[in-house]
Short mmCIF file of C-alpha atoms in Angstrom, two decimals:
data_model
loop_
_atom_site.label_atom_id
_atom_site.label_comp_id
_atom_site.label_asym_id
_atom_site.label_seq_id
_atom_site.Cartn_x
_atom_site.Cartn_y
_atom_site.Cartn_z
CA ASP L 1 85.76 100.47 90.45
CA ILE L 2 88.44 101.27 88.37
CA VAL L 3 89.79 98.54 85.99
CA LEU L 4 93.13 98.15 84.99
CA THR L 5 94.00 95.85 82.18
CA GLN L 6 97.47 94.21 81.76
CA SER L 7 98.82 91.82 79.54
CA PRO L 8 99.09 88.15 80.93
CA ALA L 9 102.78 87.26 80.16
CA LEU L 10 105.66 88.86 78.32
CA ALA L 11 108.66 86.91 77.09
CA VAL L 12 111.92 88.68 77.19
CA SER L 13 115.68 87.66 76.75
CA LEU L 14 117.98 87.90 79.43
CA GLY L 15 119.81 91.81 78.65
CA GLN L 16 116.94 92.99 76.66
CA ARG L 17 114.26 95.88 77.44
CA ALA L 18 111.09 94.75 78.73
CA THR L 19 107.77 97.23 78.43
CA ILE L 20 104.76 96.29 80.71
CA SER L 21 101.89 97.98 79.97
CA CYS L 22 98.97 98.84 82.12
CA ARG L 23 95.53 100.37 80.94
CA ALA L 24 93.10 101.92 83.34
CA SER L 25 89.13 102.27 82.78
CA GLN L 26 89.23 105.80 83.57
CA SER L 27 91.80 108.71 84.40
CA VAL L 28 93.91 108.12 87.29
CA SER L 29 95.72 111.19 87.56
CA ILE L 30 94.58 114.43 89.65
CA SER L 31 96.43 117.50 88.76
CA ARG L 32 99.99 116.78 88.42
CA TYR L 33 99.64 113.33 90.36
CA ASN L 34 99.50 110.17 88.45
CA LEU L 35 98.18 107.85 91.04
CA MET L 36 99.56 104.37 89.82
CA HIS L 37 101.96 102.21 91.39
CA TRP L 38 103.83 99.04 90.21
CA TYR L 39 104.97 96.11 92.11
CA GLN L 40 107.09 93.00 91.89
CA GLN L 41 105.70 89.40 93.04
CA LYS L 42 107.74 86.22 93.06
CA PRO L 43 106.31 82.68 94.10
CA GLY L 44 105.80 82.66 97.32
CA GLN L 45 106.56 86.17 98.15
CA GLN L 46 104.17 89.22 99.09
CA PRO L 47 104.19 91.97 96.45
CA LYS L 48 107.22 94.53 96.33
CA LEU L 49 106.75 98.01 95.44
CA LEU L 50 108.92 99.21 92.41
CA ILE L 51 107.61 102.42 91.19
CA TYR L 52 105.24 104.85 93.08
CA ARG L 53 103.29 107.55 91.35
CA ALA L 54 103.74 106.26 87.87
CA SER L 55 107.52 107.41 87.86
CA ASN L 56 109.15 107.43 91.42
CA LEU L 57 111.39 104.60 92.25
CA ALA L 58 110.56 103.29 95.34
CA SER L 59 113.24 102.93 98.10
CA GLY L 60 116.06 100.26 97.35
CA ILE L 61 114.82 99.38 93.99
CA PRO L 62 117.63 99.29 91.03
CA ALA L 63 117.62 102.12 88.51
CA ARG L 64 117.02 99.67 85.75
CA PHE L 65 113.11 99.85 86.74
CA SER L 66 111.38 102.93 85.68
CA GLY L 67 107.55 104.24 85.27
CA SER L 68 106.09 106.52 82.83
CA GLY L 69 102.40 107.35 81.50
CA SER L 70 99.72 109.59 82.78
CA GLY L 71 95.85 109.74 82.71
CA THR L 72 94.76 105.92 81.45
CA ASP L 73 98.21 104.33 80.21
CA PHE L 74 101.27 103.47 82.19
CA THR L 75 103.99 101.38 81.33
CA LEU L 76 106.74 99.84 83.43
CA THR L 77 110.43 99.40 81.74
CA ILE L 78 112.96 97.11 82.96
CA ASN L 79 116.03 97.73 81.26
CA PRO L 80 118.16 95.61 80.99
CA VAL L 81 116.14 92.34 82.02
CA GLN L 82 118.13 90.50 84.64
CA ALA L 83 117.43 86.75 85.72
CA ASP L 84 116.19 87.80 89.38
CA ASP L 85 113.52 89.95 87.49
CA ILE L 86 111.55 87.12 86.59
CA ALA L 87 108.35 87.59 88.32
CA THR L 88 104.69 88.98 88.07
CA TYR L 89 104.25 92.47 87.76
CA TYR L 90 100.96 94.27 89.23
CA CYS L 91 99.89 97.62 88.39
CA GLN L 92 97.52 99.35 91.16
CA GLN L 93 95.70 102.62 91.39
CA SER L 94 94.58 104.67 94.46
CA ARG L 95 93.07 107.53 92.54
CA GLU L 96 89.61 106.15 93.45
CA SER L 97 88.15 103.72 96.22
CA PRO L 98 88.38 101.05 96.24
CA PRO L 99 92.33 100.47 95.32
CA THR L 100 91.97 98.14 92.16
CA PHE L 101 94.98 95.91 91.12
CA GLY L 102 95.54 94.81 87.71
CA GLY L 103 95.67 90.86 86.76
CA GLY L 104 99.26 90.92 86.39
CA THR L 105 101.94 90.47 84.07
CA LYS L 106 104.10 87.26 84.21
CA LEU L 107 107.48 88.10 82.69
CA GLU L 108 109.23 85.07 81.23
CA LEU L 109 112.16 84.27 79.53
CA LYS L 110 112.27 83.87 75.94
CA GLU J 1 112.80 98.53 110.60
CA VAL J 2 109.30 98.34 110.08
CA LYS J 3 107.99 94.95 110.16
CA LEU J 4 104.33 93.31 109.71
CA LEU J 5 103.64 90.07 111.11
CA GLU J 6 100.21 88.54 110.57
CA SER J 7 98.73 85.68 112.08
CA GLY J 8 95.27 83.62 112.94
CA GLY J 9 94.63 81.99 109.12
CA GLY J 10 94.05 78.48 108.97
CA LEU J 11 91.20 75.88 107.82
CA VAL J 12 87.18 77.17 108.71
CA GLN J 13 84.40 76.02 107.43
CA PRO J 14 81.65 77.59 105.14
CA GLY J 15 79.53 80.03 107.09
CA GLY J 16 82.35 80.31 109.96
CA SER J 17 84.30 82.94 111.35
CA LEU J 18 87.93 83.77 111.53
CA ARG J 19 89.86 86.74 113.34
CA LEU J 20 93.09 87.71 111.68
CA SER J 21 96.12 89.66 113.56
CA CYS J 22 98.75 91.84 112.40
CA ALA J 23 101.57 92.95 115.00
CA ALA J 24 103.19 95.87 113.78
CA SER J 25 106.55 97.34 114.69
CA GLY J 26 109.23 99.44 113.68
CA PHE J 27 106.87 102.91 113.16
CA THR J 28 104.52 104.88 114.72
CA PHE J 29 101.61 102.84 114.17
CA THR J 30 98.90 105.69 114.78
CA ASP J 31 100.36 107.88 112.27
CA PHE J 32 99.54 105.37 109.37
CA TYR J 33 96.54 104.11 107.49
CA MET J 34 96.69 100.34 107.78
CA SER J 35 94.96 97.83 105.11
CA TRP J 36 93.90 94.50 104.54
CA ILE J 37 94.44 92.91 101.31
CA ARG J 38 93.90 89.51 100.25
CA GLN J 39 95.25 87.45 96.85
CA PRO J 40 93.67 84.17 96.01
CA PRO J 41 95.89 81.47 94.59
CA GLY J 42 97.00 82.21 91.42
CA LYS J 43 94.76 85.57 91.11
CA ALA J 44 95.97 89.24 91.58
CA PRO J 45 95.71 91.33 95.06
CA GLU J 46 92.18 92.38 96.44
CA TRP J 47 92.11 95.49 98.56
CA LEU J 48 89.76 94.58 101.43
CA GLY J 49 89.75 97.93 103.62
CA VAL J 50 91.76 100.62 105.52
CA ILE J 51 91.46 101.94 108.84
CA ARG J 52 92.60 105.55 108.93
CA ASN J 53 95.13 106.96 111.35
CA LYS J 54 94.71 109.06 114.63
CA ALA J 55 94.59 112.21 112.42
CA ASN J 56 91.70 110.83 110.51
CA GLY J 57 89.55 109.35 113.24
CA TYR J 58 90.76 105.56 113.10
CA THR J 59 87.79 105.56 110.52
CA THR J 60 87.38 102.78 108.18
CA GLU J 61 86.34 101.93 104.56
CA TYR J 62 85.66 98.97 102.82
CA ASN J 63 85.70 97.03 99.56
CA PRO J 64 82.05 96.66 98.71
CA SER J 65 82.80 93.23 97.96
CA VAL J 66 83.41 92.41 101.79
CA LYS J 67 81.46 95.06 103.57
CA GLY J 68 79.06 94.08 106.00
CA ARG J 69 80.82 90.75 106.30
CA PHE J 70 84.47 91.81 107.57
CA THR J 71 85.72 94.70 110.05
CA ILE J 72 88.78 96.20 110.26
CA SER J 73 90.09 97.35 113.77
CA ARG J 74 93.02 98.32 115.40
CA ASP J 75 94.36 98.32 119.23
CA ASN J 76 96.89 101.22 119.43
CA THR J 77 98.06 100.53 122.72
CA GLN J 78 99.30 97.18 121.37
CA ASN J 79 100.25 98.08 117.83
CA ILE J 80 97.61 95.25 116.40
CA LEU J 81 95.49 95.19 113.26
CA TYR J 82 92.61 93.10 113.23
CA LEU J 83 90.60 91.74 110.68
CA GLN J 84 87.29 90.03 111.61
CA MET J 85 85.73 87.69 108.85
CA ASN J 86 82.07 86.50 109.32
CA THR J 87 79.89 84.38 107.17
CA LEU J 88 83.34 83.09 105.30
CA ARG J 89 82.62 81.31 101.81
CA ALA J 90 84.83 79.29 99.61
CA GLU J 91 85.82 82.11 97.48
CA ASP J 92 87.53 83.78 100.76
CA THR J 93 90.16 81.19 100.24
CA ALA J 94 93.32 83.39 100.07
CA ILE J 95 96.48 84.44 101.52
CA TYR J 96 95.54 87.63 103.62
CA TYR J 97 98.46 90.56 104.18
CA CYS J 98 98.33 93.23 106.31
CA ALA J 99 100.04 96.27 104.65
CA ARG J 100 100.68 100.21 105.69
CA GLN J 101 98.99 102.29 102.84
CA THR J 102 100.08 105.42 101.95
CA THR J 103 99.69 107.83 98.96
CA GLU J 104 103.03 106.68 97.55
CA GLY J 105 101.82 103.22 97.43
CA ILE J 106 102.16 100.26 99.69
CA ALA J 107 105.42 100.02 100.56
CA TYR J 108 105.20 97.31 103.33
CA TRP J 109 103.51 94.41 103.42
CA GLY J 110 103.30 91.25 105.71
CA GLN J 111 104.38 88.07 105.01
CA GLY J 112 100.76 87.06 104.96
CA THR J 113 98.61 84.39 106.23
CA LEU J 114 96.77 81.59 104.59
CA VAL J 115 92.75 81.17 104.97
CA THR J 116 91.17 78.21 103.54
CA VAL J 117 87.43 77.94 103.65
CA SER J 118 86.46 74.22 102.53
CA SER J 119 83.92 71.65 104.38
#
């Protein structure tokens, strides 16, 4: 299985930039497609898709969220961070079966 | 509006069985791959398996971690997705989500149903 590694937590101030990283144990890119997706999850809720295929904003997601990366290294950026963004963020790869999720990064207020 | 509504969760003893259901609406059910994903308390989600769409013969694929114990099926006349779980263990305790899986990530998730395996 492809293992996705995320830092467990990140502390950020409101109005600042948050950069959340995800590293894959092997490439999750095929040709021009980077098969990495990002989700936000708040307590008691199901995950919400933020970014698909590394850099595409999902429907209804604010433009302060963006994604980048290719191969094995990917980044989710939130700029500026708002209070409503305090949550846990997961990356997920669909390059190889089984699809796997990272361990999650909990975004906290500094 | 796409809706996915799981049911069937609850408390079950180790070694027992449970069948979860997911009622889908708001889209053409047969056009989509449908998945089950679980999330143990405080942990990351884990993909359990998928049942493909009509164009791909409704074939199934499973995570090796549950293959042989869990079975995914679908009723395409009633738009219901199922997860049959057998020989349950304490480590199967989790919230179970049904989801609509595409190459553009998982945009639609149900609200989840809690399965607790305990004596």
